[in-house]
XYZ file of C-alpha atoms in Angstrom:
522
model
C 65.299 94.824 98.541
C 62.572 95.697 101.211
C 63.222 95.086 104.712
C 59.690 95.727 106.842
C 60.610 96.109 110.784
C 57.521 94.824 112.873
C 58.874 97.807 115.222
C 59.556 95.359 118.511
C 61.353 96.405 121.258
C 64.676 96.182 120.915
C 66.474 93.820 122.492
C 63.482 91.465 122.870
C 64.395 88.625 120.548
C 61.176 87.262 120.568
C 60.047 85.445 117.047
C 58.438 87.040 115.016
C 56.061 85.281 112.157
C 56.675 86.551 108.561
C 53.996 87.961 107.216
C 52.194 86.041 104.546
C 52.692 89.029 101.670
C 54.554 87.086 99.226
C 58.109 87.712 98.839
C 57.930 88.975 102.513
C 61.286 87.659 105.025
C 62.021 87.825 108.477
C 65.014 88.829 110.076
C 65.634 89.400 113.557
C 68.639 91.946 112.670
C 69.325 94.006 109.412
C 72.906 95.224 109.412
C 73.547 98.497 107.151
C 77.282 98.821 105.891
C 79.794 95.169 105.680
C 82.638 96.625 107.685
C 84.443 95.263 110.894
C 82.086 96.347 113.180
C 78.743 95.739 111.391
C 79.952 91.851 110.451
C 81.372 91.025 113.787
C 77.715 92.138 114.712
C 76.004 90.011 112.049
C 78.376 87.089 112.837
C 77.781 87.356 116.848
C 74.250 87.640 116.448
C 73.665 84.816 114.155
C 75.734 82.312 116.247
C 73.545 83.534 119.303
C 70.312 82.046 116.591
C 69.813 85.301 115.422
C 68.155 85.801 111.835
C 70.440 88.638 110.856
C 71.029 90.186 107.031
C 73.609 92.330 105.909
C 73.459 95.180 103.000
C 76.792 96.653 101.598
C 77.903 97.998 98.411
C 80.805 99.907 97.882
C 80.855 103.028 95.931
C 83.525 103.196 93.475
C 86.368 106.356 94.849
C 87.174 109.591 92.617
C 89.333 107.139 90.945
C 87.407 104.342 89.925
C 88.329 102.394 92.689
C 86.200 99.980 94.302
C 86.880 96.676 96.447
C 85.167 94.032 98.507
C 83.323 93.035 101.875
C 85.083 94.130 104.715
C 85.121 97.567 105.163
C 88.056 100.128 105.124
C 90.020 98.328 107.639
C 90.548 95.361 105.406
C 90.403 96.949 102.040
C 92.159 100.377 102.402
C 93.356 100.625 105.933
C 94.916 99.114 109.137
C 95.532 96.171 106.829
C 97.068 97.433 103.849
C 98.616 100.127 105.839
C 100.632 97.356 108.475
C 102.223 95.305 105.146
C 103.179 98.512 103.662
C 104.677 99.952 106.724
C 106.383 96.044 107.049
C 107.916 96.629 103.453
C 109.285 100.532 104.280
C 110.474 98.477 108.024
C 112.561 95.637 105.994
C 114.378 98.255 103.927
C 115.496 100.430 107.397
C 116.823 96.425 108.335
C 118.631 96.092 105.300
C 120.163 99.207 105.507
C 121.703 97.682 109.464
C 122.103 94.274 108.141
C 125.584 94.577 107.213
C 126.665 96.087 110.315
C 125.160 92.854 111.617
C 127.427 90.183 109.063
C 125.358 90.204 106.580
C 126.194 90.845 102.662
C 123.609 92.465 100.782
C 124.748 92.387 96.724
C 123.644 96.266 95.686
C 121.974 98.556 94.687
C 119.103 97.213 96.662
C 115.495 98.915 95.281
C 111.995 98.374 95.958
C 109.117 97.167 93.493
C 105.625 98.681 93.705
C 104.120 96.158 91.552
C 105.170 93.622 93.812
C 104.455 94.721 96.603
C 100.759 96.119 95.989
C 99.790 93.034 93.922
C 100.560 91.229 96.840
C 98.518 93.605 99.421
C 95.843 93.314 96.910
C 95.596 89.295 96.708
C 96.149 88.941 100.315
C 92.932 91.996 100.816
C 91.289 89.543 98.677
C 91.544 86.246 100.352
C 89.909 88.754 103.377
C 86.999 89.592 101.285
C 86.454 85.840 100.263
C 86.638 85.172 103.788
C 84.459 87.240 105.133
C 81.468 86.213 102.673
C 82.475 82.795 103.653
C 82.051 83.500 107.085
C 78.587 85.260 106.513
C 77.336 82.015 104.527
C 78.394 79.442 107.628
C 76.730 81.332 109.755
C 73.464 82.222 107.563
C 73.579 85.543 107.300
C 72.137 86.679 104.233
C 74.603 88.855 102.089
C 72.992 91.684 100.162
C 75.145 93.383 97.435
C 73.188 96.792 97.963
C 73.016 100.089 99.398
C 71.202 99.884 102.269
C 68.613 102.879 103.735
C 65.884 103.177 106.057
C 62.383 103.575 103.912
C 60.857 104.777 107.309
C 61.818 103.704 110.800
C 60.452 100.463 110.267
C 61.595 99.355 106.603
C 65.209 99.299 104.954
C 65.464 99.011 101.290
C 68.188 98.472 99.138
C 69.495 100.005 95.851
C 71.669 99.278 93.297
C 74.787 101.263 92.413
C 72.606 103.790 89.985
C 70.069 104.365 92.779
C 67.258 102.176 91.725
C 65.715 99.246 93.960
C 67.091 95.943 93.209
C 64.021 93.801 93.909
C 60.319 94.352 95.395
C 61.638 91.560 98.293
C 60.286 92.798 101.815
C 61.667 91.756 104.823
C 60.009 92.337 108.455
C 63.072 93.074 111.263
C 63.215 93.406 114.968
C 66.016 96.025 115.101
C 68.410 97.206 112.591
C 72.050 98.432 112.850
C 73.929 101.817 110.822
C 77.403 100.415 110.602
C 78.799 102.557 107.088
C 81.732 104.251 108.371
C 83.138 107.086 106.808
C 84.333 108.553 103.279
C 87.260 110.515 102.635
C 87.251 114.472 102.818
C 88.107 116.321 100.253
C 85.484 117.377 98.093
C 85.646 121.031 99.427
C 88.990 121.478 97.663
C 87.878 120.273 94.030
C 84.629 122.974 94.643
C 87.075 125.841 95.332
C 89.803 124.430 92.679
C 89.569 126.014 89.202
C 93.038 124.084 87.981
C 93.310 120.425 86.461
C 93.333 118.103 89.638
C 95.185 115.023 90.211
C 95.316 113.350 93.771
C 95.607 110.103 95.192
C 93.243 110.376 97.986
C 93.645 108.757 101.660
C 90.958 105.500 101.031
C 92.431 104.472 98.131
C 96.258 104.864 98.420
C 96.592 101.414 99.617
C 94.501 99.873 96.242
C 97.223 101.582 94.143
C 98.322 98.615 91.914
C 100.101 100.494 89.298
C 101.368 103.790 89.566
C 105.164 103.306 91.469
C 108.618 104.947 90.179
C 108.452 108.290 88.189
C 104.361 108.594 89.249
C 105.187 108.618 93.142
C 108.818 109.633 92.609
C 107.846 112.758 95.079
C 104.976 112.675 96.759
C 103.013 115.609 99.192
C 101.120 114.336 101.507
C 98.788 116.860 102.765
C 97.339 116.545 106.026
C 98.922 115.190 109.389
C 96.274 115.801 112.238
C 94.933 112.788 111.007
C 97.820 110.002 111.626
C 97.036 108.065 108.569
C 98.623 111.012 106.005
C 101.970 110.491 108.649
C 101.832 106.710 108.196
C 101.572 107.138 104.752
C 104.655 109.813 104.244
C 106.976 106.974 106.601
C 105.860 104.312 104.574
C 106.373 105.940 100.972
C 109.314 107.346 102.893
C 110.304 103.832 103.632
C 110.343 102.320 100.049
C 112.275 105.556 98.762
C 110.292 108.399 98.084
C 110.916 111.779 98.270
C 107.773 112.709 100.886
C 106.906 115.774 102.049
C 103.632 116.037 104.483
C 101.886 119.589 104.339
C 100.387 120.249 107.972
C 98.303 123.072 108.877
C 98.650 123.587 112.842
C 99.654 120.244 115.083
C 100.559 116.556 114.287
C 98.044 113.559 115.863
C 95.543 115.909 116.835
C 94.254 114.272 120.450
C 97.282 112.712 120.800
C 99.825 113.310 123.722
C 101.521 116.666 121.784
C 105.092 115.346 123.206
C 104.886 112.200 121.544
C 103.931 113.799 118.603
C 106.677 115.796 117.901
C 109.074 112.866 118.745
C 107.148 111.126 116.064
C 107.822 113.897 113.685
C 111.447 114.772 114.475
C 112.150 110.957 113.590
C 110.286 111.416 110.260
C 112.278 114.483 109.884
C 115.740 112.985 110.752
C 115.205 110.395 108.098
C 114.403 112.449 105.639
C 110.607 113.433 105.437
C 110.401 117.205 105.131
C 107.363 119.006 106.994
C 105.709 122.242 105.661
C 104.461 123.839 109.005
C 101.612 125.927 109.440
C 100.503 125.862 105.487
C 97.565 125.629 103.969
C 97.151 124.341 99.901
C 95.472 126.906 98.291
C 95.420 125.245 94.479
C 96.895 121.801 92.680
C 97.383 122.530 88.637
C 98.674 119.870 86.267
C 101.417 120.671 84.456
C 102.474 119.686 80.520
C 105.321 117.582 81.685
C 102.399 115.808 83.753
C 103.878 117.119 87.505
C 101.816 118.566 89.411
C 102.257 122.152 91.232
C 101.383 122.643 94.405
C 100.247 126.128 95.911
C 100.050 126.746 99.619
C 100.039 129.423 102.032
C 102.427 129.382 104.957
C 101.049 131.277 108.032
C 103.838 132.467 110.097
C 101.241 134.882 112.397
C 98.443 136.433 112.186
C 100.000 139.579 109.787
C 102.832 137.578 108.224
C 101.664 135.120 105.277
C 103.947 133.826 102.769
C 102.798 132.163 99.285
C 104.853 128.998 98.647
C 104.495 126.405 95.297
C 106.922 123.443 94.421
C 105.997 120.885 92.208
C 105.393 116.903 92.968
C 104.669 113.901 90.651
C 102.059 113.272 93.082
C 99.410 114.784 96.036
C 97.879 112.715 98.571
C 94.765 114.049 100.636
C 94.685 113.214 104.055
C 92.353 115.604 106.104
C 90.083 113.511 107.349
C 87.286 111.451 107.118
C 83.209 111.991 107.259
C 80.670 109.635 107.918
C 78.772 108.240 104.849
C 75.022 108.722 105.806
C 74.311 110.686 102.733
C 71.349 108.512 100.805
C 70.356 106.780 104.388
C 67.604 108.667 104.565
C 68.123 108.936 108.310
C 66.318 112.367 109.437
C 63.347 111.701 107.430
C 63.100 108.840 109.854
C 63.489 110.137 112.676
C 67.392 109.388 113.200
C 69.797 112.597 114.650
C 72.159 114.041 113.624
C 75.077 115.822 115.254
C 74.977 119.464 113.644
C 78.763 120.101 113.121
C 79.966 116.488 112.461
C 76.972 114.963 110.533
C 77.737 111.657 112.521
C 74.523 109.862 114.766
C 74.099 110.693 117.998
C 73.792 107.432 120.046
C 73.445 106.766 123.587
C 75.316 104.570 125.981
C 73.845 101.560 124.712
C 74.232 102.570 121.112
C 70.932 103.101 120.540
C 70.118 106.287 118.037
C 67.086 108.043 118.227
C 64.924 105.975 117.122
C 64.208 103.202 119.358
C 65.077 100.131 117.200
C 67.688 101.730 115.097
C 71.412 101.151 116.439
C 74.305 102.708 115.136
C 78.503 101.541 115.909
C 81.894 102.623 114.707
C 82.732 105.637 113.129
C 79.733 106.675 111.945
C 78.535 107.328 115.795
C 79.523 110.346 117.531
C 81.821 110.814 120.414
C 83.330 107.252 119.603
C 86.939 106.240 118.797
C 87.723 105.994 114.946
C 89.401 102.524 115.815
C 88.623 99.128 114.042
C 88.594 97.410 117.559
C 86.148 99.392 118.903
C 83.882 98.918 116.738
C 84.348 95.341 115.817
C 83.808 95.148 120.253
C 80.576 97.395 120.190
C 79.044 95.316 117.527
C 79.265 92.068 119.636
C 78.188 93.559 122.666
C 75.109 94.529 120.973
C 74.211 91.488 119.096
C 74.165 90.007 122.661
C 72.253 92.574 123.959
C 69.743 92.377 121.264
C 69.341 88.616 121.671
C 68.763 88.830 125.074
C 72.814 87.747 126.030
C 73.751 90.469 128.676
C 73.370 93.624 129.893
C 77.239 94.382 129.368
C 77.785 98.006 127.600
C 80.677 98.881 125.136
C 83.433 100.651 127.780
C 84.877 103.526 125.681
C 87.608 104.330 128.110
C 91.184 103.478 128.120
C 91.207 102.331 124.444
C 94.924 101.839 123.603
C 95.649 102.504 120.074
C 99.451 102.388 118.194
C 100.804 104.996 115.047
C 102.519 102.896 112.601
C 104.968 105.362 111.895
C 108.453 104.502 111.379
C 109.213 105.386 114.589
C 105.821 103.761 116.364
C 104.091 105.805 118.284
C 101.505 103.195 121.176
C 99.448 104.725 123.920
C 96.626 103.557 126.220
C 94.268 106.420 128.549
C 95.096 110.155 128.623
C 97.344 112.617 127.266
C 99.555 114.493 129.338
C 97.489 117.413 128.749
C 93.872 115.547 128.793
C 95.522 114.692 132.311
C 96.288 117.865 133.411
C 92.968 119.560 132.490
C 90.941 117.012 134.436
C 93.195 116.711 137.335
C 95.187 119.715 137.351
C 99.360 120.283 136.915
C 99.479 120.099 140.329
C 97.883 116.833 140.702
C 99.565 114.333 138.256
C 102.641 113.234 138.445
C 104.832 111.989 135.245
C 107.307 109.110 134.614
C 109.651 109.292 131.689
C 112.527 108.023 130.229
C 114.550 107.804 127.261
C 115.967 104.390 126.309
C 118.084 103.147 123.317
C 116.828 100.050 122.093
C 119.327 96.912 122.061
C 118.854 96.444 117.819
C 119.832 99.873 117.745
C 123.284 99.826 119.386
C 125.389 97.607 116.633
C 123.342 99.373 113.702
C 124.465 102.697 115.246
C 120.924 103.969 114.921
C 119.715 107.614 116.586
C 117.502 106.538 120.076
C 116.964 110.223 120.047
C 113.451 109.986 120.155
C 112.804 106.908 121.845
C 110.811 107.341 124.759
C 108.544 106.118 127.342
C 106.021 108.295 129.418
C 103.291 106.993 132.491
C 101.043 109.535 133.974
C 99.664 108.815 137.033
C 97.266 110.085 139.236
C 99.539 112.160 142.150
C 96.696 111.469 144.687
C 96.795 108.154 146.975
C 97.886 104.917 145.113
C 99.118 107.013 142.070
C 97.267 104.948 139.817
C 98.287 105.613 136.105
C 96.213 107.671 134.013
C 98.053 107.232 130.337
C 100.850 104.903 129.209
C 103.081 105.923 126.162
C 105.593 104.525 124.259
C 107.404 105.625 121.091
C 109.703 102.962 119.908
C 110.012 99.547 117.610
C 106.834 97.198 118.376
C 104.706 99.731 120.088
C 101.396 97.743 119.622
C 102.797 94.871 120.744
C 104.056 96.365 123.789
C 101.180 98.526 124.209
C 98.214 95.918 124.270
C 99.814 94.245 127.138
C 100.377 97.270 129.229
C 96.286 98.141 128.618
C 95.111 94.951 130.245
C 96.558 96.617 133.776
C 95.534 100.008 132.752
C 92.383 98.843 132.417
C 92.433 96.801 135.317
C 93.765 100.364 137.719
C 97.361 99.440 137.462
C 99.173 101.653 140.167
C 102.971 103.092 140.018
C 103.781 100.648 142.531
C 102.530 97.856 140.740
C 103.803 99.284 137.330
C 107.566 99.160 139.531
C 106.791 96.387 141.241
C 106.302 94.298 137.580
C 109.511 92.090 136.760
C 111.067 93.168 133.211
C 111.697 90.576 130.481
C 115.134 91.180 129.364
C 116.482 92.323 127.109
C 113.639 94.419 125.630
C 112.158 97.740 125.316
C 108.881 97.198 127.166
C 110.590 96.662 130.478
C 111.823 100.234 130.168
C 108.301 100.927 131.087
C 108.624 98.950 134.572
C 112.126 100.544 135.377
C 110.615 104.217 135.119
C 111.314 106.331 138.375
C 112.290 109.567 137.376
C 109.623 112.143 137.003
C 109.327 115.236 135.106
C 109.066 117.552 137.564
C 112.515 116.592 139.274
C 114.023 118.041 136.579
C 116.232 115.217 136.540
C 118.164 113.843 133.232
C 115.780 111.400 132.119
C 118.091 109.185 129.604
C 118.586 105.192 130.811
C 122.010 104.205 130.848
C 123.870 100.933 131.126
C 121.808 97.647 129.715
């Protein structure tokens, strides 16, 4: 498939008559990659009369696996992850259920089978959906991997590389929307040994391989807070997890709420290997598979470390998938250390009519929201909607870790190098949560933090919350954030009772009191 861009200026929406080459389409809007952002683009521009085609093709993962339209979100991410973490969730509640009355007939186990066959038809119906969607709105579906020819034509290509048809089709604008890919290639080119992992974008399309396969699991990599949602979850359902990290937890995250994410992991069971670096994975005769690593202690102490697992899970990141675009042979650029597209404020790359949203962009939150936002924004822009720009700032965003970890605006420490120590002030508080008390559960790292401007109105700067529901509770508070909730208004805000969000309008004691921060009484 051809698409031929007449090379209007963006935004323009005027009509555009196809030219009379036969075979030859219009479309006001060619949409690269069938992922959350790059459909909720499609979608909004077609319901604003929009002529708008989307190309996506998956390619199948070091393991064979492949999946449907939708992206990663809805294939092998935020959704899979949320019903998994659910199913580790319901076994912490059985385990307080009969503190509660209830009688629970043992042992009580968990079934893989049943619970990723079920993750799998439900990812399904999503898929369905979304082509559904596409074809009520007419938006033409292409099953191909999309590139630009030149800055005016995309073509597509089949799963070998080839072009599907000779079809052309003229466009106005046209929108990079692939996402990323997992990262780990650079291990199997330095690996000699027999490798064996279940890497990060497909964990959640694992159908099969529960009991003696995942009886112990390592989970490499925890700057990226999908390899810690994955060791709670596995940790949830029963598994012995271990999560290799090689300097901090939630890089970019608040570091305080990190570790109180991680010392919950820890209490319940989930071991950490600190400062280590894998250095080899072999596969052994009984089929286990021995792990190598390095543990850094300082700069001249270094200790070699192995155990063995029945299985290794990469999660060290993610890079963007422009490989085969074709993208600086058009003109398109490239940042030089993260290989993502540079875009402007309007998300705009450099090439006039070429867009580009989500994760592939630089400098933008990794967040399915975002994206799905920054799409719709632009397919009003392009049709000639509004002026209104994507607003990056004060993005809230929850880690569904056992213990969930929600936050909206800065860090502590983003907060403090911007203002200065001097000049923010900070709210905390531990609580115990209510569900807690009869199930005799540790509240030790239950806590709530609100940074604040120190200046004037002390309006808050970041909002965090470690406890159960955090996304719930979070995506309230970031409507006020957004809006320049103040201290006083935070204060001044009437508590629903009983809960754990209304911890967050009772706050008063601030860090540097010194004062013991733990909530007593109901």
């Amino acid at each position: 498939t051809q698409c031929s861009c007449t090379g209007l200026p963006p935004g323009s929406g005027a009509a555009v008559t196809p030219s009379s080459a036969a075979g030859t389409h219009h479309y006001d809007l060619v949409v690269i990659g069938g992922g959350s952002g790059g459909l909720a683009c499609s979608r909004e521009a077609a319901q604003l009369g929009q002529k708008v085609a989307v190309l996506d093709h998956v390619q199948p993962s070091a393991r064979g696996t492949a999946w449907g339209l939708g992206g990663t979100c809805v294939n092998v991410g935020c959704i899979p992850k949320k019903l998994m973490h659910q199913a580790a969730l319901l076994g912490v509640a059985m385990d307080d259920a009969g503190k509660f009355g209830w009688s629970i007939p043992g042992p009580v186990s968990h079934d893989w089978s049943t619970l990723a066959q079920a993750v799998q038809n439900y990812v399904k119906s999503l898929n369905w959906g979304h082509r559904v969607q596409l074809q009520d709105r007419k938006v033409k579906y292409f099953n191909t991997r999309g590139s630009l020819l030149d800055r005016h034509t995309v073509r597509g290509l089949d799963a070998k590389g080839t072009e599907v048809t000779a079809k052309s089709l003229t466009l106005s604008s046209s929108l990079i929307s692939v996402g990323g890919k997992q990262y780990w290639q650079m291990f199997i080119h330095a690996w000699t040994e027999v490798m064996f992992g279940i890497f990060n974008k497909v964990t959640f399309a694992l159908v099969k391989s529960h009991g003696q396969n995942l009886s112990r699991m390592e989970d490499c990599g925890a700057s990226v807070y999908v390899g810690l949602e994955c060791a709670g979850l596995l940790a949830g359902i029963g598994l012995d997890a271990s999560v290799m990290v090689r300097s901090v937890a939630l890089r970019g995250f608040d570091q305080q709420m990190a570790q109180l994410v991680t010392g919950h992991m820890e209490a319940r069971g989930t071991r950490f290997h600190w400062g280590c670096v894998p250095t080899s994975v072999e596969k052994l005769p009984s089929g286990l598979l021995q792990v190598k690593w390095t543990e850094v202690r300082s700069d001249l102490e270094r200790v070699e470390r192995e155990d063995t697992f029945s299985s290794v899970l990469w999660a060290i990141g993610r890079v963007p998938e422009t490989t085969g675009l074709n993208l600086p042979q058009v003109g398109v650029q490239l940042h030089p250390d993260t290989g993502k597209i540079v875009v402007a404020t309007d998300e705009r790359t450099t090439v006039s009519n070429v867009y580009a949203i989500g994760d592939v962009a630089e400098g933008r939150p990794e967040l399915t929201p975002t994206a799905v936002k920054a799409g719709k924004l632009l397919a009003r822009r392009l049709a000639g909607q509004s002026n209104q720009l994507m607003d990056y700032h004060s993005v809230p965003t929850t880690v569904f870790t056992p213990l969930e970890y929600g936050c909206v605006g800065l860090s502590e420490e983003s907060a403090e190098s911007r203002y200065g120590k001097d000049n923010i002030e900070v709210y905390h508080a531990f609580y115990k949560p209510l569900e807690f008390t009869i199930a005799e559960r540790d509240a030790s790292h239950c806590y709530v933090k609100v940074v604040c401007d120190r200046a004037g109105v002390q309006r808050v700067l970041g909002l965090h919350f470690t406890g159960p529901s955090a996304g719930e509770v979070i995506q309230g508070f970031a409507v006020s954030v957004r809006c320049g909730l103040t201290y006083a208004q935070l204060r001044d805000t009437v508590g629903i009772h009983p809960t754990c969000a209304e911890e967050l309008t009772k706050i008063h004691i601030t860090k540097r009191s010194g004062l013991d921060a733990t909530v007593t009484g109901c």
